[in-house]
CSV table of C-alpha atoms in Angstrom, one decimal:
chain,number,residue,atom,x,y,z
P,14,MET,CA,2.8,41.8,-7.3
P,15,ALA,CA,4.3,38.4,-6.5
P,16,ARG,CA,2.7,35.4,-7.9
P,17,LEU,CA,1.9,32.0,-6.3
P,18,HIS,CA,2.6,28.9,-8.3
P,19,LEU,CA,0.6,25.9,-7.3
P,20,PHE,CA,1.7,22.4,-8.3
P,21,ASP,CA,-0.2,19.2,-8.3
P,22,LEU,CA,2.0,16.1,-7.7
P,23,ASP,CA,0.5,12.9,-9.1
P,24,GLY,CA,0.7,12.9,-12.9
P,25,THR,CA,2.1,16.4,-12.9
P,26,LEU,CA,5.4,16.6,-11.1
P,27,LEU,CA,5.4,12.8,-11.3
P,28,HIS,CA,5.3,11.5,-14.9
P,29,GLY,CA,2.7,8.9,-15.6
P,30,THR,CA,2.4,7.7,-12.0
P,31,THR,CA,1.2,8.6,-8.5
P,32,ALA,CA,3.0,8.8,-5.2
P,33,PRO,CA,0.8,5.9,-3.8
P,34,VAL,CA,1.8,3.7,-6.7
P,35,GLU,CA,5.5,4.5,-6.2
P,36,ILE,CA,5.2,3.7,-2.5
P,37,SER,CA,3.3,0.5,-3.2
P,38,ARG,CA,6.0,-0.5,-5.6
P,39,GLN,CA,8.4,-0.8,-2.8
P,40,LEU,CA,6.1,-3.3,-1.1
P,41,GLY,CA,5.2,-5.3,-4.2
P,42,ARG,CA,1.7,-4.0,-4.1
P,43,GLU,CA,1.7,-1.8,-7.2
P,44,ALA,CA,-1.1,-3.6,-9.0
P,45,GLU,CA,-3.6,-3.1,-6.0
P,46,THR,CA,-2.8,0.6,-5.9
P,47,VAL,CA,-3.1,1.0,-9.7
P,48,ALA,CA,-6.6,-0.5,-9.4
P,49,LEU,CA,-7.4,2.0,-6.6
P,50,ASP,CA,-6.1,4.9,-8.7
P,51,ARG,CA,-8.5,3.7,-11.5
P,52,ALA,CA,-11.4,3.5,-9.1
P,53,ILE,CA,-11.0,7.0,-7.7
P,54,ALA,CA,-10.4,8.4,-11.2
P,55,GLU,CA,-13.7,6.9,-12.4
P,56,GLY,CA,-15.5,8.1,-9.3
P,57,ARG,CA,-16.2,4.6,-7.9
P,58,ILE,CA,-14.6,5.6,-4.6
P,59,GLY,CA,-13.8,8.9,-2.9
P,60,PRO,CA,-10.6,10.2,-1.3
P,61,PRO,CA,-11.4,9.0,2.3
P,62,GLU,CA,-12.0,5.4,1.1
P,63,TYR,CA,-8.9,5.6,-1.1
P,64,ALA,CA,-6.7,6.8,1.8
P,65,THR,CA,-8.1,4.1,4.1
P,66,ARG,CA,-7.4,1.3,1.6
P,67,VAL,CA,-3.9,2.4,0.7
P,68,HIS,CA,-3.1,2.8,4.4
P,69,ASP,CA,-4.1,-0.9,4.8
P,70,LEU,CA,-1.8,-1.9,2.0
P,71,TRP,CA,1.0,-0.1,3.7
P,72,ALA,CA,0.7,-1.8,7.1
P,73,ASP,CA,4.4,-2.8,6.9
P,74,LEU,CA,5.7,0.4,5.3
P,75,THR,CA,9.0,1.8,6.6
P,76,GLU,CA,10.6,5.2,6.4
P,77,ALA,CA,13.4,3.7,4.3
P,78,GLN,CA,10.9,2.5,1.7
P,79,VAL,CA,9.2,5.9,1.6
P,80,ARG,CA,12.6,7.4,1.0
P,81,ALA,CA,13.5,4.8,-1.7
P,82,ALA,CA,10.1,5.5,-3.4
P,83,PHE,CA,10.7,9.2,-3.5
P,84,GLU,CA,14.3,8.9,-4.8
P,85,ALA,CA,13.3,6.4,-7.5
P,86,ALA,CA,10.1,8.0,-8.8
P,87,PRO,CA,10.0,9.3,-12.4
P,88,TRP,CA,10.1,13.1,-11.6
P,89,LEU,CA,9.9,15.7,-14.4
P,90,ALA,CA,13.2,17.2,-15.1
P,91,ARG,CA,14.4,20.6,-13.6
P,92,ILE,CA,11.8,20.8,-10.9
P,93,ARG,CA,14.4,22.3,-8.5
P,94,GLU,CA,15.6,24.7,-11.1
P,95,VAL,CA,12.1,26.0,-11.7
P,96,TRP,CA,11.4,26.5,-8.1
P,97,ALA,CA,14.8,28.3,-7.6
P,98,GLU,CA,13.9,30.6,-10.5
P,99,ILE,CA,10.4,31.2,-9.0
P,100,ARG,CA,12.1,32.2,-5.7
P,101,ASN,CA,14.7,34.4,-7.5
P,102,THR,CA,11.9,36.4,-9.2
P,103,GLY,CA,10.2,37.0,-5.8
P,104,ASP,CA,7.4,34.6,-6.5
P,105,TYR,CA,6.1,31.7,-4.4
P,106,CYS,CA,5.7,28.0,-5.1
P,107,ALA,CA,3.7,25.3,-3.3
P,108,VAL,CA,2.7,21.7,-3.9
P,109,VAL,CA,-0.9,20.7,-3.0
P,110,SER,CA,-1.8,17.1,-3.5
P,111,LEU,CA,-4.2,14.4,-2.5
P,112,SER,CA,-1.4,12.1,-1.8
P,113,PRO,CA,0.0,11.4,1.7
P,114,SER,CA,1.6,14.3,3.5
P,115,PHE,CA,4.6,12.2,4.5
P,116,PHE,CA,5.5,12.0,0.8
P,117,VAL,CA,4.5,15.4,-0.4
P,118,GLU,CA,6.3,17.3,2.3
P,119,ARG,CA,9.7,15.8,1.2
P,120,LEU,CA,9.4,18.4,-1.7
P,121,LEU,CA,10.1,21.2,0.8
P,122,GLY,CA,13.7,20.0,0.5
P,123,TRP,CA,13.6,20.8,-3.2
P,124,GLY,CA,12.7,24.5,-2.7
P,125,ALA,CA,8.9,24.6,-2.4
P,126,HIS,CA,7.7,27.3,0.0
P,127,ALA,CA,4.9,25.0,1.2
P,128,ALA,CA,3.7,21.4,0.6
P,129,TYR,CA,0.3,20.0,1.5
P,130,GLY,CA,-1.0,16.5,1.3
P,131,SER,CA,-3.6,14.3,2.9
P,132,ARG,CA,-2.8,13.9,6.6
P,133,PHE,CA,-1.5,10.4,7.3
P,134,PRO,CA,-0.1,9.1,10.6
P,135,SER,CA,3.8,8.9,10.7
P,136,VAL,CA,5.6,5.9,9.3
P,137,PRO,CA,5.6,3.2,10.4
P,138,PHE,CA,1.9,3.2,11.2
P,139,THR,CA,0.6,2.7,14.7
P,140,GLU,CA,-2.8,4.3,14.1
P,141,PRO,CA,-5.4,4.5,11.4
P,142,VAL,CA,-5.7,7.3,8.9
P,143,ASP,CA,-8.2,10.0,9.9
P,144,PRO,CA,-10.7,10.6,7.0
P,145,ALA,CA,-11.1,14.2,8.2
P,146,GLY,CA,-7.5,14.9,7.2
P,147,VAL,CA,-7.8,13.5,3.7
P,148,LEU,CA,-7.8,16.2,0.9
P,149,SER,CA,-10.2,16.5,-1.9
P,150,ALA,CA,-10.4,18.6,-5.1
P,151,PRO,CA,-12.3,21.4,-3.4
P,152,ALA,CA,-9.7,21.4,-0.6
P,153,LYS,CA,-7.1,22.5,-3.0
P,154,VAL,CA,-8.9,25.7,-3.5
P,155,THR,CA,-9.3,26.2,0.2
P,156,ILE,CA,-5.5,25.6,0.7
P,157,ALA,CA,-4.7,28.0,-2.1
P,158,ASP,CA,-6.8,30.7,-0.4
P,159,ARG,CA,-5.1,30.1,2.9
P,160,LEU,CA,-1.7,30.4,1.2
P,161,CYS,CA,-2.7,33.6,-0.5
P,162,ALA,CA,-3.7,35.1,2.8
P,163,GLU,CA,-0.4,34.0,4.4
P,164,LEU,CA,1.8,35.3,1.6
P,165,GLY,CA,-0.1,38.4,0.8
P,166,VAL,CA,-1.2,37.5,-2.7
P,167,ALA,CA,-4.6,37.2,-4.3
P,168,ARG,CA,-6.2,34.5,-6.4
P,169,ALA,CA,-5.7,36.7,-9.4
P,170,ASP,CA,-2.0,36.3,-8.9
P,171,CYS,CA,-2.0,32.4,-8.9
P,172,VAL,CA,-0.8,30.0,-11.4
P,173,ALA,CA,-2.0,26.3,-11.2
P,174,TYR,CA,-0.3,23.3,-12.7
P,175,GLY,CA,-2.2,20.0,-12.9
P,176,ASP,CA,-3.2,17.0,-15.0
P,177,SER,CA,-6.6,15.5,-14.0
P,178,GLN,CA,-10.1,15.8,-12.5
P,179,SER,CA,-8.7,16.7,-9.1
P,180,ASP,CA,-7.3,19.9,-10.5
P,181,ARG,CA,-10.5,21.2,-12.2
P,182,ASP,CA,-11.8,23.2,-9.2
P,183,LEU,CA,-8.4,24.9,-8.7
P,184,PHE,CA,-8.1,25.7,-12.4
P,185,ALA,CA,-11.6,27.3,-12.3
P,186,ALA,CA,-10.6,29.4,-9.3
P,187,VAL,CA,-7.4,31.0,-10.7
P,188,PRO,CA,-6.9,32.9,-13.9
P,189,VAL,CA,-3.8,31.1,-15.3
P,190,SER,CA,-3.4,27.4,-15.4
P,191,VAL,CA,-1.1,24.8,-17.2
P,192,ALA,CA,-2.4,21.4,-18.0
P,193,VAL,CA,0.7,19.1,-17.7
P,194,ASN,CA,0.4,15.8,-19.5
P,195,ALA,CA,-3.2,16.1,-18.8
P,196,ASP,CA,-6.2,13.8,-19.3
P,197,ALA,CA,-9.5,14.8,-21.0
P,198,HIS,CA,-10.9,16.2,-17.7
P,199,LEU,CA,-8.8,19.4,-18.3
P,200,THR,CA,-9.6,19.8,-22.0
P,201,GLY,CA,-10.7,23.3,-22.6
P,202,VAL,CA,-10.2,24.3,-18.9
P,203,ALA,CA,-6.6,25.2,-18.8
P,204,THR,CA,-5.2,28.4,-20.2
P,205,HIS,CA,-2.0,26.7,-21.3
P,206,SER,CA,-1.1,23.0,-22.1
P,207,TYR,CA,2.2,21.1,-22.0
P,208,THR,CA,3.2,17.7,-22.9
P,209,GLY,CA,6.6,16.4,-22.0
P,210,ARG,CA,9.0,15.6,-19.2
P,211,ASP,CA,10.7,18.9,-18.3
P,212,LEU,CA,9.0,21.3,-15.9
P,213,TRP,CA,11.0,24.2,-17.1
P,214,ASP,CA,9.3,24.0,-20.5
P,215,ALA,CA,5.9,24.1,-18.8
P,216,TYR,CA,7.0,26.9,-16.6
P,217,GLU,CA,8.2,29.0,-19.5
P,218,LEU,CA,4.5,29.1,-20.8
P,219,VAL,CA,3.7,31.4,-17.9
P,220,SER,CA,7.0,32.9,-16.9
P,221,ARG,CA,7.3,36.7,-16.8
P,222,PRO,CA,8.8,38.4,-19.8
P,223,VAL,CA,12.5,39.3,-19.4
């Protein structure tokens, strides 16, 4: 049976940062976004308010700045190699993130079968963000189930990779999970744990025996 590998983005594929922080860095608004990241991590605001507030910070955002943020971000090493190996073994890989879809979907070019993020309007913005399209932690499980149905796999065949509170629901829903550079929210929840900057080493914890 094929397996579905589900990857978080912020703090997982991105080391020590989030996509919104990297985007805001291009606009000189990093500090404001770090504060918003702290607020959502502490439960003082929810995903819809977070999305609305970063959307306001990015009023002048251009496609060139999004591309620059993506290219300059501190990615873990060997992401593309891991996804190529997953494909070669007949498995599937997807990214499911609360970050903006216009950033997350760029990872399709790296070999992900699917990439889901919170729905934002196209850049440059000419309309507000729709709170109904903003993802939450439970939405990750919903998307995983949808992908399972589309790909013909079951929850029992899923592997989740994540780092924080937003991954707890998904970790609880699947049998195998890897906490990647994780915070205390995933202590005792994941079946495996990895600290470092190379995705291949994290993947090897759950890769099939040769």
